[in-house]
mmCIF file of C-alpha atoms in Angstrom:
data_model
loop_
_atom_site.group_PDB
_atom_site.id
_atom_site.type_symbol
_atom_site.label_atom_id
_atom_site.label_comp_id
_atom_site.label_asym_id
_atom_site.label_seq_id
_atom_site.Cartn_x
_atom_site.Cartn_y
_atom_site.Cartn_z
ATOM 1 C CA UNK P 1 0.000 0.000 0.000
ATOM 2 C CA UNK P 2 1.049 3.452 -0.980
ATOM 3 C CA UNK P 3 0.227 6.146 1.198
ATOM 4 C CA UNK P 4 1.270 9.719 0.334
ATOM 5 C CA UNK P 5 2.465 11.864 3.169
ATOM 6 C CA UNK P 6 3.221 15.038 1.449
ATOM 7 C CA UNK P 7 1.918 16.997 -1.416
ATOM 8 C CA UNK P 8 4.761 17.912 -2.543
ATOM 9 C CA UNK P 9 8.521 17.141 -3.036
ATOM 10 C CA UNK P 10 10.817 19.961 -4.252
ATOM 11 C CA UNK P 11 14.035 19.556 -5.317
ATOM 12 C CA UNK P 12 15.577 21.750 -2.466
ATOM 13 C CA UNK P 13 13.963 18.501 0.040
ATOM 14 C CA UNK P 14 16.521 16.413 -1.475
ATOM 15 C CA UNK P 15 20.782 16.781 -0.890
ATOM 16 C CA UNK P 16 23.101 17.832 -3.836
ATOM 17 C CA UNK P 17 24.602 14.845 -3.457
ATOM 18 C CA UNK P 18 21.480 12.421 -4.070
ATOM 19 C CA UNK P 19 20.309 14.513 -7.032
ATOM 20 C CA UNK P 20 23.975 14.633 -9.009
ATOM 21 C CA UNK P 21 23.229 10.831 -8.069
ATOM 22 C CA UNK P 22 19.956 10.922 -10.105
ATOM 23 C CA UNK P 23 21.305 12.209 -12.865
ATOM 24 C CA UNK P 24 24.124 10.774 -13.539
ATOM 25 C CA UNK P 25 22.504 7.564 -13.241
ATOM 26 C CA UNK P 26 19.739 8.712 -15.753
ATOM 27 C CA UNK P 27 22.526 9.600 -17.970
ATOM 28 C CA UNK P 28 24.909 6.298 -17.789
ATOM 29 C CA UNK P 29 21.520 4.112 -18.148
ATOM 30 C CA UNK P 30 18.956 5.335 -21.356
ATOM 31 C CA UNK P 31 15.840 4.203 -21.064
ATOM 32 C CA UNK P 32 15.486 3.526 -17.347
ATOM 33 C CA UNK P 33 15.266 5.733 -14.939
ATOM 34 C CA UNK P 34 16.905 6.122 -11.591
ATOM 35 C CA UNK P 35 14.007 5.743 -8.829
ATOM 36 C CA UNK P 36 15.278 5.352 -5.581
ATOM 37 C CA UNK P 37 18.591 5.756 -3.147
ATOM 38 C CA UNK P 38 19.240 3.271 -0.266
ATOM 39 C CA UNK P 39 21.813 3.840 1.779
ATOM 40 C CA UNK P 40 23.075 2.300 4.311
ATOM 41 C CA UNK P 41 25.838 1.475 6.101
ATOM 42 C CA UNK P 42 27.718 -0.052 2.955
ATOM 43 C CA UNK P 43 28.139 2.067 -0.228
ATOM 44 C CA UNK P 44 24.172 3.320 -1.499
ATOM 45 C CA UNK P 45 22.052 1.218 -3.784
ATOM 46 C CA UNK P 46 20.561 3.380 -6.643
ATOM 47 C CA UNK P 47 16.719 1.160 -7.758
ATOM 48 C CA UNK P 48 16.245 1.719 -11.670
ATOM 49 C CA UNK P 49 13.299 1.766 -13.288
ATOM 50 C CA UNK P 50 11.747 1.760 -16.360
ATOM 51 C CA UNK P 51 9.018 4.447 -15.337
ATOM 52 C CA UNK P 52 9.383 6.857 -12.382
ATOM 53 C CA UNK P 53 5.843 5.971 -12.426
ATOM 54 C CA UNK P 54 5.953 2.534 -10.872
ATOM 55 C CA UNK P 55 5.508 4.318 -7.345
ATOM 56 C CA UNK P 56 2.204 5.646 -7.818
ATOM 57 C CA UNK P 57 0.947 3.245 -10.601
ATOM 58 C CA UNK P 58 1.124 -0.593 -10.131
ATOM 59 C CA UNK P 59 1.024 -1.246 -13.679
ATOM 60 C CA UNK P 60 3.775 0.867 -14.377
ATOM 61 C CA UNK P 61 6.568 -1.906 -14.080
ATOM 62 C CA UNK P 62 9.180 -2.218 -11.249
ATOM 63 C CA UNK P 63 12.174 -1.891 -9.912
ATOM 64 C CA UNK P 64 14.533 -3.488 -12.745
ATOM 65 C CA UNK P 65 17.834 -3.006 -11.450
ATOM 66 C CA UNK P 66 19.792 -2.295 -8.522
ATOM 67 C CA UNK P 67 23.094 -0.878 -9.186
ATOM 68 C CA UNK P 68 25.462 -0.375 -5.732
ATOM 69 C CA UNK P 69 27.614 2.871 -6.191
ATOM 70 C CA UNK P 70 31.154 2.528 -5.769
ATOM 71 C CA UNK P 71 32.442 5.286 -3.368
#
């Protein structure tokens, strides 16, 4: 179950750090998009997608692949 807590995320909600993530995820993978950061205490896990969609819409796909980011 998906249950929204806020009507809006702007960018400034997120660090520098996890956006230049995004992107240059976005950019080294076409056609998928980067969807969500883990991070723990090993190096973060970035989720790909093939539709930033799939959060809101179950028939939207899934997570595809997880790619761990090398620090």
């Amino acid at each position: 179950m998906y249950k929204k807590t806020s009507t809006l995320v702007a960018a400034s909600d997120l660090s520098q750090d996890d956006i230049t993530t995004f992107k240059q995820m976005d950019q080294k993978n076409p056609g998928e998009k980067a969807s969500t950061i883990t991070v723990d205490a090993s190096a973060p896990t970035v989720g790909m997608s093939n539709s930033i969609k799939y959060l809101t819409d179950a028939e939207a796909g899934q997570i595809i692949n997880n790619i761990v980011i090398s620090q």
